[in-house]
Coordinates of C-alpha atoms and ligand atoms in Angstrom, one line a residue:
X81 CA 11.9 -44.6 81.8
X82 CA 11.7 -45.3 78.1
X83 CA 9.3 -44.3 75.4
X84 CA 8.3 -45.9 72.1
X85 CA 7.6 -43.3 69.5
X86 CA 6.7 -42.7 65.9
X87 CA 8.4 -39.8 64.2
X88 CA 6.7 -37.0 62.3
X89 CA 8.5 -38.3 59.2
X90 CA 7.8 -41.8 57.9
X91 CA 10.1 -44.6 58.9
X92 CA 10.8 -47.8 57.0
X93 CA 8.0 -50.3 57.0
X94 CA 9.9 -53.0 58.9
X95 CA 11.0 -50.4 61.4
X96 CA 8.0 -48.2 62.1
X97 CA 8.7 -47.1 65.7
X98 CA 11.8 -46.1 67.8
X99 CA 12.6 -46.3 71.5
X100 CA 14.3 -43.5 73.4
X101 CA 15.4 -43.1 77.0
X102 CA 13.7 -40.3 79.1
X103 CA 16.2 -38.3 81.2
X104 CA 15.6 -38.2 85.0
X105 CA 13.2 -35.5 86.0
X106 CA 11.5 -35.2 82.6
X107 CA 7.8 -36.0 82.5
X108 CA 6.5 -37.7 79.4
X109 CA 3.0 -39.2 78.7
X110 CA 1.2 -41.1 76.0
X111 CA 0.1 -39.0 73.1
X112 CA 2.6 -36.2 73.8
X113 CA 4.7 -34.5 71.1
X114 CA 8.4 -34.6 72.0
X115 CA 11.7 -33.8 70.3
X116 CA 14.3 -36.6 69.7
X117 CA 17.6 -36.9 68.0
X118 CA 17.5 -38.8 64.7
X119 CA 20.7 -39.2 62.7
X120 CA 22.3 -35.8 62.9
X121 CA 19.0 -34.0 63.2
X122 CA 16.5 -33.1 65.9
X123 CA 13.0 -34.2 64.9
X124 CA 9.4 -34.3 66.2
X125 CA 8.0 -37.5 67.7
X126 CA 4.8 -38.7 69.2
X127 CA 4.8 -41.0 72.3
X128 CA 3.0 -44.3 71.7
X129 CA 3.8 -45.8 75.0
X130 CA 6.0 -45.5 78.0
X131 CA 7.9 -48.3 79.7
X132 CA 10.1 -48.8 82.8
X133 CA 11.9 -51.7 81.2
X134 CA 15.3 -51.1 79.7
X135 CA 15.4 -52.4 76.1
X136 CA 18.1 -54.8 75.1
X137 CA 19.5 -52.4 72.5
X138 CA 21.2 -49.1 72.9
X139 CA 19.0 -46.1 73.0
X140 CA 19.4 -42.3 72.5
X141 CA 17.9 -39.8 74.9
X142 CA 14.8 -37.6 74.4
X143 CA 15.9 -34.0 73.8
X144 CA 12.9 -32.0 74.9
X145 CA 9.2 -32.3 75.6
X146 CA 6.4 -30.0 74.4
X147 CA 3.1 -29.3 76.1
X148 CA 1.1 -30.4 73.1
X149 CA -0.5 -33.8 73.2
X150 CA -3.3 -35.9 71.7
X151 CA -5.9 -36.4 74.4
X152 CA -6.4 -40.0 75.6
X153 CA -9.7 -40.6 73.9
X154 CA -8.5 -39.3 70.5
X155 CA -5.3 -41.4 71.0
X156 CA -7.3 -44.5 71.6
X157 CA -9.4 -43.7 68.6
X158 CA -6.2 -43.4 66.4
X159 CA -5.0 -46.7 67.7
X160 CA -8.3 -48.3 67.0
X161 CA -8.2 -47.0 63.4
X162 CA -4.7 -48.4 62.8
X163 CA -5.7 -51.8 64.1
X164 CA -9.1 -51.8 62.4
X165 CA -7.8 -50.8 59.0
X166 CA -4.5 -52.6 59.3
X167 CA -2.2 -49.7 58.7
X168 CA 1.0 -48.5 60.3
X169 CA 0.4 -46.1 63.2
X170 CA 2.3 -43.3 61.3
X171 CA -0.3 -43.5 58.5
X172 CA -3.1 -42.9 60.9
X173 CA -1.5 -40.4 63.3
X174 CA -0.4 -38.1 60.5
X175 CA -4.1 -37.3 59.9
X176 CA -4.7 -36.5 63.6
X177 CA -2.0 -33.9 64.0
X178 CA -1.8 -31.2 61.3
X179 CA 1.7 -30.3 60.1
X180 CA 1.6 -26.8 61.6
X181 CA 0.7 -28.2 65.0
X182 CA 3.9 -30.2 64.9
X183 CA 5.9 -27.2 63.8
X184 CA 4.5 -24.9 66.4
X185 CA 4.7 -27.5 69.2
X186 CA 8.5 -27.9 68.6
X187 CA 8.9 -24.1 68.6
X188 CA 6.9 -23.8 71.8
X189 CA 4.1 -21.9 70.1
X190 CA 0.4 -22.4 70.5
X191 CA -2.0 -20.8 68.1
X192 CA -5.3 -19.8 69.6
X193 CA -7.7 -17.3 68.2
X194 CA -9.1 -16.2 71.5
X195 CA -8.7 -17.0 75.2
X196 CA -12.4 -17.3 75.9
X197 CA -14.8 -19.9 74.7
X198 CA -16.5 -19.3 71.4
X199 CA -20.2 -19.8 71.9
X200 CA -21.8 -21.0 68.7
X201 CA -23.3 -18.0 67.1
X202 CA -25.8 -18.7 64.3
X203 CA -25.8 -15.8 62.0
X204 CA -29.5 -15.7 62.0
X205 CA -31.5 -16.4 65.1
X206 CA -34.4 -18.7 64.1
X207 CA -37.1 -19.8 66.3
X208 CA -37.1 -23.5 66.8
X209 CA -40.5 -25.1 66.3
X210 CA -41.6 -27.0 69.4
X211 CA -42.3 -30.1 67.4
X212 CA -38.7 -30.2 66.2
X213 CA -37.4 -29.6 69.8
X214 CA -39.6 -32.5 71.1
X215 CA -38.5 -34.7 68.2
X216 CA -34.8 -34.1 68.9
X217 CA -35.2 -34.7 72.6
X218 CA -35.6 -38.4 71.8
X219 CA -31.9 -38.6 70.8
X220 CA -30.5 -37.1 73.9
X221 CA -31.6 -39.7 76.4
X222 CA -28.7 -40.8 78.5
X223 CA -28.0 -44.5 78.3
X224 CA -25.5 -46.6 80.2
X225 CA -24.5 -48.5 77.1
X226 CA -22.3 -45.8 75.5
X227 CA -23.4 -44.2 72.4
X228 CA -26.6 -44.4 70.5
X229 CA -26.9 -44.2 66.7
X230 CA -30.0 -42.7 65.1
X231 CA -31.0 -42.2 61.5
X232 CA -33.4 -39.4 60.7
X233 CA -35.2 -40.1 57.4
X234 CA -35.6 -36.7 55.8
X235 CA -38.7 -37.0 53.7
X236 CA -39.1 -33.3 52.9
X237 CA -36.3 -30.9 53.2
X238 CA -35.4 -29.9 56.7
X239 CA -34.2 -26.3 57.2
X240 CA -30.6 -26.8 58.1
X241 CA -30.1 -23.7 60.1
X242 CA -33.1 -24.4 62.4
X243 CA -32.0 -28.0 62.7
X244 CA -28.4 -27.3 63.5
X245 CA -29.2 -24.7 66.0
X246 CA -31.8 -26.9 67.7
X247 CA -29.1 -29.6 68.0
X248 CA -26.6 -27.1 69.6
X249 CA -29.3 -25.8 72.0
X250 CA -30.2 -29.3 73.0
X251 CA -26.6 -30.4 73.5
X252 CA -25.8 -27.4 75.7
X253 CA -28.9 -28.0 77.7
X254 CA -27.6 -31.4 78.5
X255 CA -23.9 -30.6 78.8
X256 CA -23.0 -26.9 79.0
X257 CA -19.4 -27.5 78.0
X258 CA -20.2 -30.1 75.4
X259 CA -19.1 -29.9 71.8
X260 CA -21.1 -30.6 68.6
X261 CA -19.6 -31.8 65.4
X262 CA -21.6 -31.4 62.2
X263 CA -20.2 -33.6 59.4
X264 CA -20.9 -32.9 55.8
X265 CA -19.7 -34.7 52.6
X266 CA -17.6 -31.9 51.0
X267 CA -16.0 -28.6 51.6
X268 CA -18.7 -27.1 49.5
X269 CA -21.4 -28.1 51.9
X270 CA -19.4 -27.0 54.9
X271 CA -19.0 -23.5 53.6
X272 CA -22.5 -23.3 52.4
X273 CA -24.1 -24.6 55.6
X274 CA -21.7 -23.1 58.2
X275 CA -24.2 -20.4 59.4
X276 CA -21.3 -18.7 61.2
X277 CA -19.8 -21.8 62.7
X278 CA -16.1 -22.5 62.3
X279 CA -15.4 -24.7 59.2
X280 CA -12.8 -27.5 59.1
X281 CA -11.7 -29.5 56.0
X282 CA -8.6 -31.0 54.5
X283 CA -7.7 -28.2 52.2
X284 CA -7.7 -25.3 54.8
X285 CA -4.5 -23.4 55.2
X286 CA -2.2 -25.2 57.6
X287 CA -2.1 -22.3 60.1
X288 CA -5.9 -22.2 60.2
X289 CA -6.0 -25.9 60.8
X290 CA -3.6 -25.5 63.7
X291 CA -5.8 -22.7 65.2
X292 CA -8.9 -24.8 65.0
X293 CA -7.1 -27.8 66.4
X294 CA -6.0 -26.0 69.5
X295 CA -9.4 -24.3 69.9
X296 CA -11.1 -27.7 69.8
X297 CA -8.5 -29.3 72.1
X298 CA -9.0 -26.5 74.7
X299 CA -12.8 -26.9 74.5
X300 CA -13.2 -23.3 73.3
X301 CA -14.9 -24.2 70.1
X302 CA -18.3 -25.6 71.1
X303 CA -19.7 -26.4 67.6
X304 CA -17.9 -27.0 64.3
X305 CA -18.9 -28.0 60.8
X306 CA -16.5 -30.0 58.6
X307 CA -15.7 -32.8 56.3
X308 CA -14.6 -36.3 57.5
X309 CA -11.2 -34.8 58.3
X310 CA -12.9 -33.0 61.3
X311 CA -13.6 -36.4 62.9
X312 CA -9.9 -36.6 63.8
X313 CA -9.8 -33.3 65.8
X314 CA -8.8 -33.6 69.5
X315 CA -12.2 -32.9 71.0
X316 CA -12.2 -32.1 74.7
X317 CA -15.8 -33.1 75.4
X318 CA -17.6 -34.3 72.3
X319 CA -21.4 -34.4 73.1
X320 CA -23.0 -35.0 69.8
X321 CA -22.1 -35.9 66.2
X322 CA -24.4 -35.1 63.3
X323 CA -23.7 -36.9 60.0
X324 CA -25.5 -35.0 57.4
X325 CA -26.4 -36.3 53.9
X326 CA -25.3 -39.7 55.2
X327 CA -25.9 -41.5 51.9
X328 CA -23.3 -39.3 50.0
X329 CA -20.5 -41.0 48.1
X330 CA -17.9 -38.6 49.4
X331 CA -18.0 -40.2 52.8
X332 CA -15.5 -42.9 51.8
X333 CA -11.9 -41.8 52.1
X334 CA -10.0 -42.0 48.9
X335 CA -6.5 -42.6 50.4
X336 CA -5.2 -45.0 53.0
X337 CA -6.6 -45.7 55.5
X338 CA -9.7 -46.2 53.4
X339 CA -12.2 -45.5 56.1
X340 CA -15.9 -45.2 55.9
X341 CA -17.1 -42.1 57.6
X342 CA -20.2 -43.7 59.1
X343 CA -18.1 -46.4 60.6
X344 CA -15.5 -44.2 62.3
X345 CA -18.1 -41.7 63.4
X346 CA -19.8 -44.5 65.2
X347 CA -16.6 -45.5 66.8
X348 CA -15.9 -41.9 67.9
X349 CA -19.4 -41.6 69.4
X350 CA -18.6 -44.8 71.3
X351 CA -15.4 -43.3 72.7
X352 CA -17.2 -40.3 73.9
X353 CA -20.5 -42.0 74.8
X354 CA -22.4 -39.4 72.8
X355 CA -25.2 -39.8 70.3
X356 CA -24.6 -40.0 66.6
X357 CA -27.4 -38.6 64.5
X358 CA -27.3 -39.3 60.8
X359 CA -29.6 -37.5 58.5
X360 CA -30.5 -38.8 55.1
X361 CA -33.1 -38.3 52.4
X362 CA -32.3 -41.7 50.9
X363 CA -30.7 -44.0 53.4
X364 CA -29.2 -47.1 52.0
X365 CA -30.9 -50.4 52.7
X366 CA -28.3 -51.6 55.2
X367 CA -28.5 -48.6 57.5
X368 CA -32.3 -48.6 57.3
X369 CA -32.3 -52.2 58.5
X370 CA -29.9 -51.3 61.3
X371 CA -31.6 -48.3 62.8
X372 CA -35.2 -48.4 61.6
X373 CA -35.4 -44.7 60.6
X374 CA -39.1 -45.0 60.2
X375 CA -39.4 -44.2 63.8
X376 CA -37.5 -41.0 63.3
X377 CA -39.1 -39.4 60.4
X378 CA -39.2 -35.7 60.7
X379 CA -41.4 -33.7 58.3
X380 CA -41.5 -30.0 57.9
X381 CA -45.2 -29.0 57.9
X382 CA -45.0 -28.3 54.2
X383 CA -46.7 -30.7 51.7
X384 CA -44.8 -33.5 49.9
X385 CA -43.8 -33.0 46.3
X386 CA -46.4 -34.6 44.1
X387 CA -45.0 -37.1 41.6
X388 CA -46.5 -38.0 38.2
X389 CA -45.4 -41.0 36.1
X390 CA -45.7 -40.7 32.3
X391 CA -45.9 -43.8 30.0
X392 CA -43.6 -42.9 27.1
X393 CA -44.7 -45.8 25.0
X394 CA -48.3 -44.4 25.1
X395 CA -46.9 -40.9 24.3
X396 CA -45.5 -42.2 21.0
X397 CA -48.7 -44.1 20.3
X398 CA -50.5 -40.8 20.7
X399 CA -48.2 -39.4 18.0
X400 CA -45.8 -37.4 20.2
X401 CA -42.3 -37.8 18.7
X402 CA -40.6 -35.6 21.2
X403 CA -38.3 -36.7 24.0
X404 CA -40.6 -34.9 26.3
X405 CA -44.2 -35.9 27.1
X406 CA -47.0 -33.5 26.4
X407 CA -47.6 -33.1 30.1
X408 CA -43.9 -32.3 30.8
X409 CA -43.7 -29.8 28.0
X410 CA -46.8 -28.0 29.2
X411 CA -45.4 -27.9 32.8
X412 CA -42.1 -26.7 31.5
X413 CA -43.7 -23.9 29.5
X414 CA -45.7 -22.8 32.5
X415 CA -42.7 -22.8 34.9
X416 CA -40.5 -21.1 32.4
X417 CA -42.9 -18.2 31.9
X418 CA -43.2 -17.8 35.7
X419 CA -39.4 -17.5 35.8
X420 CA -39.1 -20.7 37.8
X421 CA -36.3 -23.2 37.4
X422 CA -36.4 -26.7 35.7
X423 CA -34.1 -29.6 36.4
X424 CA -34.0 -32.5 33.9
X425 CA -32.0 -35.5 34.9
X426 CA -30.6 -38.4 33.0
X427 CA -28.6 -41.0 34.8
X428 CA -26.0 -41.7 32.1
X429 CA -24.5 -40.0 29.1
X430 CA -24.5 -41.4 25.6
X431 CA -25.8 -44.6 24.2
X432 CA -29.0 -45.4 26.1
X433 CA -31.7 -46.3 23.6
X434 CA -34.8 -48.4 23.0
X435 CA -36.1 -49.9 19.8
X436 CA -39.5 -48.8 18.5
X437 CA -41.8 -49.7 15.6
X438 CA -42.2 -46.6 13.6
X439 CA -45.8 -47.5 12.8
X440 CA -47.6 -48.8 15.9
X441 CA -44.9 -47.4 18.2
X442 CA -44.6 -50.5 20.3
X443 CA -41.3 -50.9 22.1
X444 CA -39.3 -54.2 21.9
X445 CA -38.9 -55.8 25.3
X446 CA -37.0 -58.7 26.8
X447 CA -39.4 -61.6 27.3
X448 CA -38.0 -62.5 30.7
X449 CA -37.9 -59.1 32.4
X450 CA -40.1 -57.0 30.2
X451 CA -37.4 -54.3 30.2
X452 CA -36.9 -52.5 26.9
X453 CA -34.2 -54.0 24.8
X454 CA -31.2 -51.7 24.0
X455 CA -29.8 -51.9 20.5
X456 CA -26.0 -52.1 20.1
X457 CA -24.1 -53.1 17.0
X458 CA -27.2 -54.6 15.4
X459 CA -28.0 -56.8 18.4
X460 CA -30.8 -56.4 20.9
X461 CA -29.6 -56.8 24.4
X462 CA -31.3 -56.8 27.8
X463 CA -28.9 -55.2 30.4
X464 CA -30.8 -56.8 33.3
X465 CA -30.6 -60.5 32.4
X466 CA -28.0 -60.2 29.6
X467 CA -30.4 -62.0 27.2
X468 CA -29.7 -61.1 23.5
X469 CA -31.9 -61.3 20.4
X470 CA -31.4 -60.8 16.8
X471 CA -32.8 -57.6 15.2
X472 CA -36.4 -58.7 14.2
X473 CA -37.4 -58.6 10.6
X474 CA -40.5 -56.6 11.4
X475 CA -42.9 -55.6 14.2
X476 CA -44.7 -58.7 15.6
X477 CA -47.7 -56.5 16.4
X478 CA -48.4 -54.8 13.0
X479 CA -45.9 -56.3 10.5
X480 CA -44.3 -53.0 9.8
X481 CA -40.6 -53.5 8.8
X482 CA -39.4 -50.1 9.7
X483 CA -38.0 -50.1 13.2
X484 CA -36.0 -47.4 14.9
X485 CA -33.7 -47.1 17.9
X486 CA -34.3 -43.9 19.8
X487 CA -31.6 -42.4 22.0
X488 CA -31.9 -40.5 25.3
X489 CA -28.5 -38.9 25.7
X490 CA -28.1 -35.4 27.3
X491 CA -26.8 -33.9 24.0
X492 CA -30.0 -34.9 22.3
X493 CA -32.1 -33.5 25.0
X494 CA -30.2 -30.3 25.0
X495 CA -30.6 -30.0 21.2
X496 CA -34.4 -30.4 21.5
X497 CA -34.4 -27.9 24.4
X498 CA -32.5 -25.2 22.5
X499 CA -35.1 -25.6 19.7
X500 CA -38.1 -25.3 22.0
X501 CA -36.8 -22.9 24.6
X502 CA -34.7 -20.5 22.5
X503 CA -34.5 -17.9 25.2
X504 CA -33.8 -20.1 28.1
X505 CA -30.4 -20.2 29.8
X506 CA -29.6 -23.9 29.6
X507 CA -26.9 -25.4 31.8
X508 CA -25.6 -28.8 30.9
X509 CA -23.9 -30.8 33.6
X510 CA -22.4 -34.1 32.7
X511 CA -19.1 -35.8 32.6
X512 CA -18.2 -34.2 29.2
X513 CA -18.8 -30.6 30.4
X514 CA -17.3 -31.2 33.8
X515 CA -13.9 -32.7 33.0
X516 CA -11.3 -31.5 35.4
X517 CA -11.5 -30.0 38.9
X518 CA -11.9 -26.4 37.9
X519 CA -14.6 -27.1 35.3
X520 CA -16.4 -29.0 38.0
X521 CA -16.1 -26.2 40.5
X522 CA -17.2 -23.7 37.9
X523 CA -20.1 -25.7 36.7
X524 CA -21.3 -26.2 40.2
X525 CA -20.8 -22.7 41.5
X526 CA -24.0 -21.7 43.3
X527 CA -24.4 -18.6 41.2
X528 CA -24.2 -20.4 37.9
X529 CA -26.7 -22.9 39.1
X530 CA -29.1 -20.3 40.3
X531 CA -28.9 -18.3 37.1
X532 CA -29.9 -21.2 34.8
X533 CA -33.5 -21.6 33.7
X534 CA -33.1 -25.2 32.7
X535 CA -30.4 -27.6 34.1
X536 CA -29.8 -30.8 32.2
X537 CA -27.8 -33.1 34.4
X538 CA -26.5 -36.6 34.9
X539 CA -25.7 -38.1 38.3
X540 CA -23.1 -35.5 39.2
X541 CA -25.8 -32.9 40.1
X542 CA -26.9 -35.0 43.1
X543 CA -25.7 -32.7 45.7
X544 CA -28.0 -31.3 48.2
X545 CA -28.0 -27.8 46.8
X546 CA -30.6 -25.3 47.7
X547 CA -32.1 -23.9 44.5
X548 CA -34.9 -21.7 45.5
X549 CA -36.4 -21.2 42.1
X550 CA -36.4 -24.9 41.3
X551 CA -40.0 -26.0 41.1
X552 CA -40.0 -28.7 38.4
X553 CA -37.9 -31.8 38.3
X554 CA -38.1 -34.6 35.7
X555 CA -36.3 -37.9 35.3
X556 CA -36.3 -38.5 31.6
X557 CA -35.3 -42.1 31.3
X558 CA -34.5 -43.6 34.7
X559 CA -35.3 -47.1 33.4
X560 CA -31.6 -47.6 32.7
X561 CA -30.9 -47.6 36.4
X562 CA -33.3 -50.5 36.9
X563 CA -31.6 -52.5 34.1
X564 CA -28.3 -53.0 35.9
X565 CA -27.7 -56.7 36.6
X566 CA -27.0 -56.0 40.2
X567 CA -29.0 -56.6 43.4
X568 CA -28.5 -53.0 44.3
X569 CA -30.2 -51.7 41.1
X570 CA -33.5 -50.9 42.7
X571 CA -31.9 -49.4 45.8
X572 CA -29.8 -47.1 43.6
X573 CA -32.8 -46.2 41.4
X574 CA -34.8 -45.4 44.5
X575 CA -32.0 -43.3 46.1
X576 CA -31.4 -41.5 42.8
X577 CA -35.0 -40.5 42.2
X578 CA -35.6 -39.6 45.9
X579 CA -32.6 -37.4 45.9
X580 CA -33.6 -35.6 42.7
X581 CA -37.0 -35.0 44.1
X582 CA -35.5 -33.7 47.2
X583 CA -33.9 -30.8 45.4
X584 CA -37.3 -29.5 44.3
X585 CA -38.9 -26.6 46.3
X586 CA -41.9 -27.2 48.4
X587 CA -44.5 -26.0 45.9
X588 CA -42.9 -27.9 43.1
X589 CA -43.6 -31.1 41.1
X590 CA -41.7 -34.2 40.1
X591 CA -42.2 -36.1 36.8
X592 CA -40.9 -39.5 35.8
X593 CA -40.9 -40.5 32.1
X594 CA -40.6 -44.2 31.7
X595 CA -41.1 -47.1 29.3
X596 CA -42.0 -49.2 32.4
X597 CA -44.4 -46.9 34.2
X598 CA -45.8 -49.7 36.4
X599 CA -42.5 -50.6 37.9
X600 CA -42.9 -50.8 41.7
X601 CA -40.0 -48.4 42.4
X602 CA -41.8 -45.6 40.5
X603 CA -45.1 -46.5 42.1
X604 CA -43.6 -46.4 45.6
X605 CA -41.9 -43.0 44.9
X606 CA -45.1 -41.6 43.6
X607 CA -47.1 -42.9 46.5
X608 CA -44.5 -41.7 49.0
X609 CA -44.3 -45.2 50.5
X610 CA -40.6 -45.2 51.3
X611 CA -41.1 -47.4 54.3
X612 CA -42.7 -50.1 52.1
X613 CA -39.8 -49.9 49.7
X614 CA -37.3 -50.5 52.5
X615 CA -39.3 -53.3 54.1
X616 CA -39.9 -55.2 50.9
X617 CA -36.2 -54.8 49.8
X618 CA -35.0 -56.0 53.2
X619 CA -37.4 -59.0 53.0
X620 CA -36.2 -59.9 49.5
X621 CA -32.5 -59.7 50.6
X622 CA -33.2 -61.8 53.7
X623 CA -34.6 -64.5 51.5
X624 CA -31.7 -64.4 49.1
X625 CA -29.0 -64.0 51.8
X626 CA -27.8 -60.8 50.3
X627 CA -26.3 -57.9 52.4
X628 CA -27.0 -57.2 55.2
X629 CA -27.9 -60.8 55.6
X630 CA -24.7 -62.5 54.3
X631 CA -23.6 -65.6 56.1
Ligands
ZN785 ZN1 -45.7 -52.1 14.9
ZN786 ZN1 -34.1 -59.4 30.4

């Protein structure tokens, strides 16, 4: 018998696999780790396929076999990934077998934490509301057509511990030996939301990875939380995959193969014939269209966060020169005195501005889209339609010749805040203060976030953090998001604002300050009519043949 293998080390591109002869009496199967001679060395190899046919060229002989192998389903999954993303098998398989597993296998050592199965132990036992249990039962209906994909639209924040333990209970009820995989975007989430479950991510110590790998392969680990790297673990009997915070940017792999987590999670669910449940507070339009999450809206009994839209042009006309509306300032004062936390978001640093008349306080707008013009290098410019106009001589409304561009950058906001809230602990999070990985980690440490009275942030804050004191959130100038000349502009704005609002505690409030207060996106957010937003967006894209309707 002969085997075609890849080596643990990378082989030249035009020569990616090798063939060896299997000595009589030795048993070898697909997916197995074996030892083969290579040059003057003995190296690890993984069996891709076996064949009875003698190749036309000379072959060396397999030196030894190990009892470590990639289970058939996981093997098929790796092959699918290589084909689908058009990469060499080696590139894919290296992610499926951690380095330490190779090393140990060749030494004949298996790392296992315990001999017995680890039943998932949630650190806190929480009662699962009957409504939630009933809701979840919809996802665990056996079908003959393989896996089922569901999207849960999380309108108000779901208690993760309750939700996760309900999923585990439900799975074990259906399949006592079944395994559950909870996927989260980043290591940070995995650690924060583990509730006592084992945690798997790409930067774990190699020995820890190996231990978990074997625990999962043996079926001893019944529930696990991890980043996308955990999808490649050798599950014995995967019974449910939960993809949490499904809209998160981190779900796209940054190195080859550049896989999308949602896509390969679906494929894996298919392999195991198990449900994939994705959970999102702001699903993208494509996945809404595919799975109609409106049927699967779960709401905690708590009330929705009320949303107020403030017309900032009117504010100036009333004589308010501040970057904050009177209403927002009053709310901020109130919350600050009560020792509650305030989050102010901007979607970009720097040069955002709008041109105002200093007398009647009218704002200058593009005649086509009615969006405020931005002023750059003496020229008025509409970001949406790219129309430009010369700086006007004076205000067409009142004839005043003094016009002024007002900026909305985070630095400016921080300066005004320091003045008004001298005693507040202000935390500024933007690209300038978060350069470099360690600054990023520091800025986002839970402790630091919890300690701040006022957080001023750009997009980077949009992580599903739990900030218990956070009761007031405000988007100061989200209009910019709607000004992008891109068909996804309204989708992004909708997701951005929805996710910010999602961070606010249940008794809190959300405020949008805008120069376009009547814009339908703001209105739909304020009225909590997400379904309408998705339906009209899908309709518009259908008419224009935009994704997901491309020909
Ligand atoms: Zn004027
Ligand atoms: Zn325009």
